[in-house]
XYZ file of C-alpha atoms in Angstrom:
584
model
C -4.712 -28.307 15.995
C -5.165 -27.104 12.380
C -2.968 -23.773 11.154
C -6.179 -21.715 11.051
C -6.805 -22.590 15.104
C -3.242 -21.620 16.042
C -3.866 -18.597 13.869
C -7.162 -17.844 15.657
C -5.516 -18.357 18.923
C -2.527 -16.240 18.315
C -5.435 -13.425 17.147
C -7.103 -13.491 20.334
C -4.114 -13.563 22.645
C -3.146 -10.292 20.391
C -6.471 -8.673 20.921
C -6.960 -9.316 24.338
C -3.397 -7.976 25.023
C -4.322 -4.838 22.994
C -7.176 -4.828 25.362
C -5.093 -5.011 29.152
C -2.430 -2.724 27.803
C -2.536 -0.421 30.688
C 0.616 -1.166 32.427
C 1.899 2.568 32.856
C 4.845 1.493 34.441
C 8.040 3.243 32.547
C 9.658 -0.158 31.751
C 11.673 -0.612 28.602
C 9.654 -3.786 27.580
C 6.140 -2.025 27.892
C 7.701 0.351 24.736
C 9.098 -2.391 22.873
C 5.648 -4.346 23.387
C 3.658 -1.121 22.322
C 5.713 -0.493 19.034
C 5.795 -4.216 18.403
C 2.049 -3.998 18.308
C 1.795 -0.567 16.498
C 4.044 -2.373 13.661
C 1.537 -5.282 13.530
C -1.083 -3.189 13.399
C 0.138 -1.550 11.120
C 1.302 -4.382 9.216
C -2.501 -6.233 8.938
C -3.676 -2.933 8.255
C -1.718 -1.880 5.370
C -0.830 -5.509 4.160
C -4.318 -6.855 3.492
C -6.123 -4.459 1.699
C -3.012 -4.360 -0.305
C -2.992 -8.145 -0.865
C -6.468 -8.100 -1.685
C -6.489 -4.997 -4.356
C -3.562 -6.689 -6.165
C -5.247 -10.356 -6.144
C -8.099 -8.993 -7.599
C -6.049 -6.785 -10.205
C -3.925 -9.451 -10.699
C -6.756 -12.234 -11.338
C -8.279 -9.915 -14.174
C -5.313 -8.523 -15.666
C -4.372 -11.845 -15.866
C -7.624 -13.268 -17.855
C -7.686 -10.693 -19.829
C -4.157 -10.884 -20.733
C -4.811 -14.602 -21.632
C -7.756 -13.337 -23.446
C -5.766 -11.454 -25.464
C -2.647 -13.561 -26.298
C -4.707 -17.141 -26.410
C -6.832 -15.035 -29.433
C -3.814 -15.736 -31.873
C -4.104 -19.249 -31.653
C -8.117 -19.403 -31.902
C -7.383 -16.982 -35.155
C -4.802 -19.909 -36.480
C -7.020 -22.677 -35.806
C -9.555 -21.624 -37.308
C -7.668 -20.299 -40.385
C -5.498 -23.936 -40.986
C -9.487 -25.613 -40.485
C -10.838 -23.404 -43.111
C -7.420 -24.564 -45.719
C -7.777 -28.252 -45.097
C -11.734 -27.689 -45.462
C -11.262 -25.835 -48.323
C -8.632 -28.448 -49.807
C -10.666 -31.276 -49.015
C -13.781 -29.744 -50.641
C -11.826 -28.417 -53.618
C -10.914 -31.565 -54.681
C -14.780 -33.396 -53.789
C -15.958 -30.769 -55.984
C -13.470 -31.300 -58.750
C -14.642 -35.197 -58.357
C -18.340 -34.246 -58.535
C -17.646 -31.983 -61.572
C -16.045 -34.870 -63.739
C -18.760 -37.334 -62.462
C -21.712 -34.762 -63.593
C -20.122 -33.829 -66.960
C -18.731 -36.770 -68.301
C -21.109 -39.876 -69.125
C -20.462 -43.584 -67.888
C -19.114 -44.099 -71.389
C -16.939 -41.600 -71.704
C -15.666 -42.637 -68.048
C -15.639 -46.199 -68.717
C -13.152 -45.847 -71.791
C -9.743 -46.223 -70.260
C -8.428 -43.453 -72.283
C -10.738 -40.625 -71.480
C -10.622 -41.756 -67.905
C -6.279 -41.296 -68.119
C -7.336 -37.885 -69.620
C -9.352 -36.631 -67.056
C -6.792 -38.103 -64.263
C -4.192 -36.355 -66.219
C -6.150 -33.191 -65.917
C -6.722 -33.875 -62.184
C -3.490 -34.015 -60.939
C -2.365 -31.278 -63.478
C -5.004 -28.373 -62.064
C -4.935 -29.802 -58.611
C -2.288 -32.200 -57.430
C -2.276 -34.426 -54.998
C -3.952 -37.290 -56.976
C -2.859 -40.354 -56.985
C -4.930 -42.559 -58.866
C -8.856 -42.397 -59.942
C -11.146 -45.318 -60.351
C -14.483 -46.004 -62.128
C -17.135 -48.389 -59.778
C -20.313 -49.533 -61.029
C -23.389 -50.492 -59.078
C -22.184 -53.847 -57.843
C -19.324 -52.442 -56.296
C -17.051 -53.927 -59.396
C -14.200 -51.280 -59.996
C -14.599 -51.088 -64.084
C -12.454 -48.426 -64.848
C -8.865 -47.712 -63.283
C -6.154 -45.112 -63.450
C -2.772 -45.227 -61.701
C 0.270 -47.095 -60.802
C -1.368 -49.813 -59.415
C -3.456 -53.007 -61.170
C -6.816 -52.328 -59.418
C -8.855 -52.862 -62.427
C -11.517 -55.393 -61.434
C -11.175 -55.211 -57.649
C -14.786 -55.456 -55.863
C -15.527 -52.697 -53.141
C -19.266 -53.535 -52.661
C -18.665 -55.239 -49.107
C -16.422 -52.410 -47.908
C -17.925 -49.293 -45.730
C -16.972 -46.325 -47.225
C -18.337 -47.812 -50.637
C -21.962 -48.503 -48.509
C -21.793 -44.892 -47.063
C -21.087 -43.361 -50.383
C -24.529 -44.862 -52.071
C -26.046 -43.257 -48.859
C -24.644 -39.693 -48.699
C -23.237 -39.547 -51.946
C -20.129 -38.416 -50.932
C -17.341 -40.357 -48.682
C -14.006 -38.913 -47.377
C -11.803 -41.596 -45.542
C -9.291 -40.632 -43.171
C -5.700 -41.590 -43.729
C -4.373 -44.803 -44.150
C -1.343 -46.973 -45.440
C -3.267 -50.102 -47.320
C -1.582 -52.001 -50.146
C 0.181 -48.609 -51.357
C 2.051 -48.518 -48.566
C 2.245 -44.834 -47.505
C -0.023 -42.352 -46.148
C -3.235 -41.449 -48.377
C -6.690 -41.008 -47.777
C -9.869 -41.414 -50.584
C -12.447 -39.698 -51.767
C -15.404 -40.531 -53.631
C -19.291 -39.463 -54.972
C -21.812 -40.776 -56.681
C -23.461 -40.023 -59.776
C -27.048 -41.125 -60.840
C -27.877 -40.877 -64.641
C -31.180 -39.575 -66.021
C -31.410 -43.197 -67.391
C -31.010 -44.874 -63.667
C -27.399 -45.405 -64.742
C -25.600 -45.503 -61.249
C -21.367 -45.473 -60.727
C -19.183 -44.077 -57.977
C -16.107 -42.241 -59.079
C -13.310 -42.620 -56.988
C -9.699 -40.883 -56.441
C -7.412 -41.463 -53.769
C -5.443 -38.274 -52.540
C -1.633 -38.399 -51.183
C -1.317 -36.827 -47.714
C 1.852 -34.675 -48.239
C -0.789 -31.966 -49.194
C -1.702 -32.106 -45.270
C 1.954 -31.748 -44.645
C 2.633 -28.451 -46.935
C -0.687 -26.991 -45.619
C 0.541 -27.284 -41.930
C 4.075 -25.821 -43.418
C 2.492 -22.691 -44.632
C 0.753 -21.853 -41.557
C 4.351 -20.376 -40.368
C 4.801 -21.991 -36.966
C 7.190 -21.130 -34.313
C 9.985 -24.080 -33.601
C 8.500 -24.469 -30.661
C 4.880 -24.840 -31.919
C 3.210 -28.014 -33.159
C 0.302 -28.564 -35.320
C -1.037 -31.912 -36.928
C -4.761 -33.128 -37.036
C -6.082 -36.522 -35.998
C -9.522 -38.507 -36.781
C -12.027 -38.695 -34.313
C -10.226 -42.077 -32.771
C -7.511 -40.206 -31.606
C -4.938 -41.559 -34.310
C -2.752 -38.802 -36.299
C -3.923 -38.005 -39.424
C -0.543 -36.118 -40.115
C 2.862 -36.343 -38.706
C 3.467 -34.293 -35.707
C 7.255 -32.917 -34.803
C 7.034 -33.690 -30.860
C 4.026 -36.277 -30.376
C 4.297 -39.241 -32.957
C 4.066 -40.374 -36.676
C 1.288 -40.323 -39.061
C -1.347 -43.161 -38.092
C 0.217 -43.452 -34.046
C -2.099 -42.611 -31.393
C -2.056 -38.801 -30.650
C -0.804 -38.794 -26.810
C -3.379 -35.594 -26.169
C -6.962 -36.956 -24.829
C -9.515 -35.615 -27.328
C -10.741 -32.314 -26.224
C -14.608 -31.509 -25.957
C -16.573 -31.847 -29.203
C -16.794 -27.658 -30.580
C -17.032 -26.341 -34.052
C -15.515 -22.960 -32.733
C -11.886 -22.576 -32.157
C -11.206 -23.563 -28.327
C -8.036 -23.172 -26.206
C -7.178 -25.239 -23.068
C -4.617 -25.323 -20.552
C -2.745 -29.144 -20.146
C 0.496 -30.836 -19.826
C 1.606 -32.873 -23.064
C 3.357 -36.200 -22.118
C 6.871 -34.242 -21.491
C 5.319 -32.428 -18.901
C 5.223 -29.102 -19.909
C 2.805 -26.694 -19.663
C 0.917 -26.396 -23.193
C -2.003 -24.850 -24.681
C -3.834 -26.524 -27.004
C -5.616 -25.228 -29.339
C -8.192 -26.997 -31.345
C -11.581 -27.536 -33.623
C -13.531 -30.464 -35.121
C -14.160 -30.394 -38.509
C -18.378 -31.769 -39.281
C -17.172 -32.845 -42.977
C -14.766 -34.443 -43.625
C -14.273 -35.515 -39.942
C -11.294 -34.714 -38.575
C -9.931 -32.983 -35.421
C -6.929 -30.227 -35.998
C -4.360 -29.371 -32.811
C -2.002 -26.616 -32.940
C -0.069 -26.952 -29.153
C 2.290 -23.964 -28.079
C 4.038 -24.240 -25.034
C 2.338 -22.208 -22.346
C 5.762 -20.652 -21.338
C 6.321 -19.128 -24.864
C 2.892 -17.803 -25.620
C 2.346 -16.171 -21.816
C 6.604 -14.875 -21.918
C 5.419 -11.253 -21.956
C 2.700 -11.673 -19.060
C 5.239 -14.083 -16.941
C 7.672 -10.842 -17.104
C 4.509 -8.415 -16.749
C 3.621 -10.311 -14.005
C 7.432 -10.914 -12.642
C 7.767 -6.773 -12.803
C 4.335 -6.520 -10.823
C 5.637 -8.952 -8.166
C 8.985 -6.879 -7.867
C 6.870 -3.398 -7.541
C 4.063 -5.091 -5.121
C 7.355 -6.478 -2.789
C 8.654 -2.743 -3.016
C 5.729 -0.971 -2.168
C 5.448 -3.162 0.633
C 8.887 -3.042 1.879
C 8.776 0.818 1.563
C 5.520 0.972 3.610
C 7.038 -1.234 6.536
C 10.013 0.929 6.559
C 8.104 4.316 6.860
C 5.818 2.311 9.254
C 9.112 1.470 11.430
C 10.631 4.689 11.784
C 6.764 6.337 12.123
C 5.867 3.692 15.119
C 9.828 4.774 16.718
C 9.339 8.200 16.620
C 5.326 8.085 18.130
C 6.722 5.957 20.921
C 9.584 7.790 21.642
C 7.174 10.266 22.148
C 4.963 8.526 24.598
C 7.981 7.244 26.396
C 9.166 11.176 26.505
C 5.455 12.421 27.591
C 5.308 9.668 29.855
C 8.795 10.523 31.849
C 7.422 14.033 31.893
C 4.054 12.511 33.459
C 5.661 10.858 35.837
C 8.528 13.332 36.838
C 4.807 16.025 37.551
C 3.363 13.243 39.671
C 6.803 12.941 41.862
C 7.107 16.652 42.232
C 3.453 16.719 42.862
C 3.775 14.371 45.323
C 6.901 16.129 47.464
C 5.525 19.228 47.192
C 2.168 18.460 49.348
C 4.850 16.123 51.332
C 6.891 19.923 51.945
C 3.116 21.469 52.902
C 2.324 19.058 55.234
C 5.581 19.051 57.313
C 5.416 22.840 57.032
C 2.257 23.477 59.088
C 3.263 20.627 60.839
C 6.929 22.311 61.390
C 5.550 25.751 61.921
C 3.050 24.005 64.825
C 5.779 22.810 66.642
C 7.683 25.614 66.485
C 4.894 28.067 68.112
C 4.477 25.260 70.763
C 7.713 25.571 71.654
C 8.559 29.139 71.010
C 6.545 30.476 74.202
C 7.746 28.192 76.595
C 11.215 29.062 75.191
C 10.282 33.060 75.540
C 9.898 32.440 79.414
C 12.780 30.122 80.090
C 14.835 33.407 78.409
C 12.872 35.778 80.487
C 13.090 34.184 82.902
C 17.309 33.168 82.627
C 17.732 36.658 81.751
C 16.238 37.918 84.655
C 18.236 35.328 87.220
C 21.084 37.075 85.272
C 20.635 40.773 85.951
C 19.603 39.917 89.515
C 23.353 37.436 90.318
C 24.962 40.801 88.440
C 23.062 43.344 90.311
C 23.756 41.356 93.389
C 26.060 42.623 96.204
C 26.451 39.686 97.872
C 26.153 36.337 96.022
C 27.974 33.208 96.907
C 29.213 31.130 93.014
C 28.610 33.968 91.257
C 30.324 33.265 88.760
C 29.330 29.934 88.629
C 25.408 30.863 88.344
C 26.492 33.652 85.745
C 28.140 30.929 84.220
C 25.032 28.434 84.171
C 22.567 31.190 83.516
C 24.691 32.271 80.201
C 24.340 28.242 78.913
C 20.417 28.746 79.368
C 20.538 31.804 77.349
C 22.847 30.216 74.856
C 20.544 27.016 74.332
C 17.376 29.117 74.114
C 19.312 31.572 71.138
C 20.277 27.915 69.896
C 16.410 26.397 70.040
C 15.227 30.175 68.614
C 17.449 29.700 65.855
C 15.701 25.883 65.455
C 12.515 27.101 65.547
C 12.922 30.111 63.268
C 14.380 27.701 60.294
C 10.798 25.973 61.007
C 8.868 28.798 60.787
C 10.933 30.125 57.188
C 10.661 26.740 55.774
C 6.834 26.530 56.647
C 5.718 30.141 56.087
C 4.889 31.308 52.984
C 7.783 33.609 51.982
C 6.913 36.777 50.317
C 8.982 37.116 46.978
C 10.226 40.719 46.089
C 10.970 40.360 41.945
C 13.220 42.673 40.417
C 16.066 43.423 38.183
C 19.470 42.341 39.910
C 22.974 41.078 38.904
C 23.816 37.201 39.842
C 27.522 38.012 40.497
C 26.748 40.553 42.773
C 24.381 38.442 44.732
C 27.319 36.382 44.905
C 29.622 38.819 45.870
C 27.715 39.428 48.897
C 26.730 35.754 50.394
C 30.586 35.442 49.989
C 31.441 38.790 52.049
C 29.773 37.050 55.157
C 31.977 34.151 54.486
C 34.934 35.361 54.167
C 35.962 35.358 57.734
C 35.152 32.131 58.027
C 37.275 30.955 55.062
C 40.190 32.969 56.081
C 40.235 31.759 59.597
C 39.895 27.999 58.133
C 42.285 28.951 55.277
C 39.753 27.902 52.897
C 40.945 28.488 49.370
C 37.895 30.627 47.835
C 38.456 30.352 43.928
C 35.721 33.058 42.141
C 35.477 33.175 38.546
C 32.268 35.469 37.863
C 31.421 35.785 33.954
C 31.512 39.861 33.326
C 29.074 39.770 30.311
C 26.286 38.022 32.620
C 23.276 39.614 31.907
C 21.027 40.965 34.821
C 17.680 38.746 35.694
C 14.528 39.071 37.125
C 14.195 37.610 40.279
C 14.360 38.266 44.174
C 16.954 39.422 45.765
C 16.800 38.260 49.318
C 15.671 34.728 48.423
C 18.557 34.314 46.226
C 21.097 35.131 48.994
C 19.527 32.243 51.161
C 19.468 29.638 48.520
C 23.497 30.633 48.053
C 24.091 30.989 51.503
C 23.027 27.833 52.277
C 24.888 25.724 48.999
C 27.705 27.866 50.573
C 27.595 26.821 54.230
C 26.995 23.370 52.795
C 30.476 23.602 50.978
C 32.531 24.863 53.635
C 31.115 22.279 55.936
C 32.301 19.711 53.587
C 35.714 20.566 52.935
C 38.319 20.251 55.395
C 40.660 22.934 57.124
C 42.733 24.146 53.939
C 39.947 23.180 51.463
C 39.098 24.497 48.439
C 35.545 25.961 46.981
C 35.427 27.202 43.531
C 31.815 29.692 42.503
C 31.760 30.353 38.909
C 28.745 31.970 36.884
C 27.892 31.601 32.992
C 24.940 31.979 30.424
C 23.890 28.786 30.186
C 21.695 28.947 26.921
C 19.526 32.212 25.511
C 16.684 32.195 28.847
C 19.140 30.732 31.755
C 22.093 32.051 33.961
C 23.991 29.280 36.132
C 25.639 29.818 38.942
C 27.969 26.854 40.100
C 29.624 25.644 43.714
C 32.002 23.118 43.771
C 33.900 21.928 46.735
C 36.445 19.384 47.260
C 35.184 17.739 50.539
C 34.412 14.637 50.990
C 31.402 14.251 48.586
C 28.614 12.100 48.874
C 27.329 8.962 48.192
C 24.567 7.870 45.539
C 22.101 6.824 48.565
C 22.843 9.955 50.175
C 21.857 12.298 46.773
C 18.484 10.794 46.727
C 17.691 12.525 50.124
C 19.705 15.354 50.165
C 16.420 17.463 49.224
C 13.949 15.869 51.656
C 13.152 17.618 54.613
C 15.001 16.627 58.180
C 17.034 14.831 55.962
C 20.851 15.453 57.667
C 24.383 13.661 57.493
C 25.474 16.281 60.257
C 24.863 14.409 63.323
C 23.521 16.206 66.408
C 23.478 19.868 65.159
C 22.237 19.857 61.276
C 18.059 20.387 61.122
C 18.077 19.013 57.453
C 15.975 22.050 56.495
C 18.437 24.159 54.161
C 18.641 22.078 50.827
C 14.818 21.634 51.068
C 14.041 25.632 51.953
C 16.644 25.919 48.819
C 14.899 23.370 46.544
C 11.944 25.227 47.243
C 12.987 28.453 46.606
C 14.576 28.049 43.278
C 11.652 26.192 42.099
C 9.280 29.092 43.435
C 11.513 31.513 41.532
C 11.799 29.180 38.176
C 14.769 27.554 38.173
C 16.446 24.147 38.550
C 19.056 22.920 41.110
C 21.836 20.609 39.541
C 23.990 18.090 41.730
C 27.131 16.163 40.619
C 28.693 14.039 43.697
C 31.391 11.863 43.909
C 32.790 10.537 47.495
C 35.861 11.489 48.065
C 36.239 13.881 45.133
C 33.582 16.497 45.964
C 29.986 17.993 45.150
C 28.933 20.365 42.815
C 25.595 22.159 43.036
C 24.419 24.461 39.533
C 21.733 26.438 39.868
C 19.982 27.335 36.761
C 17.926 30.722 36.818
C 15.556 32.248 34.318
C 16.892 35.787 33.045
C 12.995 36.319 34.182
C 11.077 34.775 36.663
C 7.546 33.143 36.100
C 4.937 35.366 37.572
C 3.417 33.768 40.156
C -0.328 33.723 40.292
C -1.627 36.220 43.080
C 1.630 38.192 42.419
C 1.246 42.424 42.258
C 3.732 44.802 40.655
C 6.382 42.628 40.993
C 5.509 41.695 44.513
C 3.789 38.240 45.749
């Protein structure tokens, strides 16, 4: 499978998980997956458009950088083409002005021929001899350091293309001189059909100074070869005059061109170039591609650096952005889900209230005749004059009377936790509410020698809430505590301001505590660790109370070290709807 197919797969999986993310379960991994795919989103969504924008910005900055810094060379080209033109055609002109002003007799005589060489290479330089060739080819009149005088030329080329065009330029080469030169020649044809070619040959160090004066960098080369390939001038990196040039010759274009190639060392070049029409020759000027482009390899260096920055600044923001949303969701959805539980066990409290408050009418009139009934047997053994066991009917009449007060009590617990109570709101003081759940316990805590530690905040402030309810909600936490603790116990109440909005009002004993099973139930209705008398009614009536009235009901257990229940209380109640003047 190609790179692109695992890509595409890996796309789809990702979409189609994007698609089936619906797993609302509060598991640690379902965040981590949801930021993980926030991030990539994020990441393809920033990323690309980013990539693409600086591609494209890149791509034209870039040409027209190149543009711009490969113009230098096409301007040096074409100025060095226009010297060695201009040299070259200099000195054919200079040959074509001697041939048209001086006749074959004044030519032919050895000593004006020295004077006009003398001349020559006086005015000009460069020359280093010049030669007189008549019609057959037969060189008739010679000047220079070599014996030449005589030599035939008629079955040569250049002296075939010369009575053609009329002009000739060779390119360079070593012949019997034995160093570099090249030759020129013209023709001349008299008004009297007189017909001679004048001939100079022309040393190449001119070629040499002209490339000198062009001011080249070290690095930079320049050197012009014939359209064989084969220098026509000594280059510094690529070969001697009259070796092959190691550069393939570039398209044929009388314009200055620039291309982008490797020289035989490898390196990265541009090579600049023209042809020359007349005389024929091809001139190179090679830079190293690393010198000329420096300033747009840093430019372009610096715009990496900045484009690597960005980026890495936008995935950072995008990290801490996609943390803080899902922290969010993870916070909304524990808040969801916490309103769906209580939801859910508050109908679960409705429905065993009318089922509790059911029972306890069934069983409440049956229970109204048994005591009737008991009490009645009772007055009538009392009243009686003569009754044999007495005292023991008195005594089984008074357990009937005690069990009936004992189911009453049952049923009445039933009937508060499934009735809805009526809430009286005013302005009352916490500690004082206190104060009085603890006056009906004192008895018992004295007789049980129940250490009752109080520690009441003076500068509570006063809330808004209901009196009565408040006084069941304690009395039960209360009864709860001295239940737990043992004979010689210890219960501590102490009130604060918990916060600017919230009282709290803590109970701590140091019974026998409870375990982390237990604490899960402790608020669930006929829920009960005391076996065979507890109805498992008061934490639930209490748990619904506070929460009626606004508050929250804190628990801290350990088993064997104690419980302590906070309750947390609005300085004002919430206003229940249906509520009037203060009453609901």
């Amino acid at each position: 499978m190609s790179f692109f197919g695992a890509i595409g797969r890996w796309a789809r999986g990702f979409t189609q998980e994007l698609r089936d993310f619906t797993d609302y379960t509060e598991s640690p991994r379902r965040y981590r997956r949801l930021r993980r795919n926030m991030i990539l989103m994020g990441i393809i969504g920033t990323t690309i458009p980013l990539v693409l924008l600086a591609a494209m910005n890149y791509h034209q900055f870039q040409r027209a950088m190149k543009g711009e810094l490969m113009q230098p060379l096409r301007i040096l080209v074409n100025r060095t083409k226009h010297s060695f033109e201009l040299f070259l055609t200099e000195r054919l002109s200079a040959l074509s002005f001697i041939a048209s002003a001086y006749s074959w007799e004044e030519l032919a005589d050895e000593r004006g021929l020295h004077r006009v060489f003398q001349v020559m290479k006086r005015e000009l330089g460069g020359f280093v001899d010049l030669g007189l060739i008549d019609r057959r080819g037969i060189q008739v009149g010679y000047v220079g350091p070599y014996e030449l005088k005589g030599r035939d030329y008629s079955d040569q080329g250049w002296f075939q293309e010369v009575t053609v065009r009329g002009r000739y330029v060779s390119d360079v080469f070593m012949g019997y001189r034995k160093f570099p030169h090249f030759v020129i020649a013209v023709e001349r044809q008299a008004d009297r059909g007189e017909w001679w070619v004048l001939r100079a040959t022309v040393d190449t160090e001119k070629f040499n100074h002209l490339i000198a004066s062009i001011g080249l960098t070290e690095t930079t080369d320049a050197f012009v070869v014939n359209r064989v390939g084969v220098l026509q001038t000594p280059s510094k990196y690529y070969g001697k005059v009259l070796e092959q040039c190691p550069f393939s010759l570039p398209p044929p274009s009388q314009v200055p061109m620039v291309m982008e190639t490797e020289d035989p060392y490898g390196r990265e070049v541009l090579l600049g170039y023209t042809y020359s029409e007349f005389p024929s020759f091809i001139l190179m000027v090679v830079q190293p591609r690393a010198e000329l482009l420096r300033s747009w390899i840093t430019l372009r260096s610096e715009l990496f650096l900045l484009f690597a920055a960005s980026l890495l600044v936008i995935y950072m923001v995008l990290y801490k952005v996609t943390g803080l949303l899902v922290k969010r969701i993870q916070e909304s959805d524990m808040r969801r889900e916490a309103s769906h539980r209580e939801m859910q066990y508050t109908n679960k409290l409705a429905s065993i209230g009318r089922l509790a408050a059911g029972v306890a009418h069934e069983i409440n009139n049956p229970m109204a005749i048994i005591n009737e009934k008991a009490g009645l047997m009772k007055d009538l053994i009392e009243t009686s004059d003569y009754c044999p066991n007495r005292e023991k009917f008195l005594s089984l009449t008074g357990s009937i009377l005690q069990s009936v007060e004992r189911v009453r009590n049952v049923t009445h617990r039933l009937l508060g936790f499934a009735r809805r109570m009526d809430v009286q709101y005013e302005m009352l003081c916490l500690n004082e509410v206190l104060q009085e759940v603890m006056g009906f316990l004192e008895k018992d805590a004295f007789h049980r020698s129940i250490e009752l530690q109080v520690e009441l905040a003076e500068d509570l402030p006063r809330i808004y809430s209901d009196r009565g309810q408040l006084q069941q909600v304690f009395l039960n936490i209360l009864n709860n505590a001295f239940e737990a603790v043992e004979d010689g116990g210890r219960v501590a109440v102490q009130t604060r301001r918990e916060g600017p909005e919230w009282v709290a009002a803590a109970i701590q004993d140091n019974g026998k505590g409870m375990s982390e099973e237990t604490m899960k139930h402790i608020f669930d209705p006929f829920f009960t660790t005391k076996k065979g008398y507890g109805t498992g009614l008061g934490l639930s009536i209490t748990y619904g109370i506070v929460s009626r009235l606004g508050g929250k009901i804190q628990v801290h257990s350990r088993e064997g070290m104690g419980t302590t229940f906070t309750v947390l209380l609005p300085l004002r109640a919430p206003q229940i709807e249906g509520s009037r003047d203060g009453t609901m």
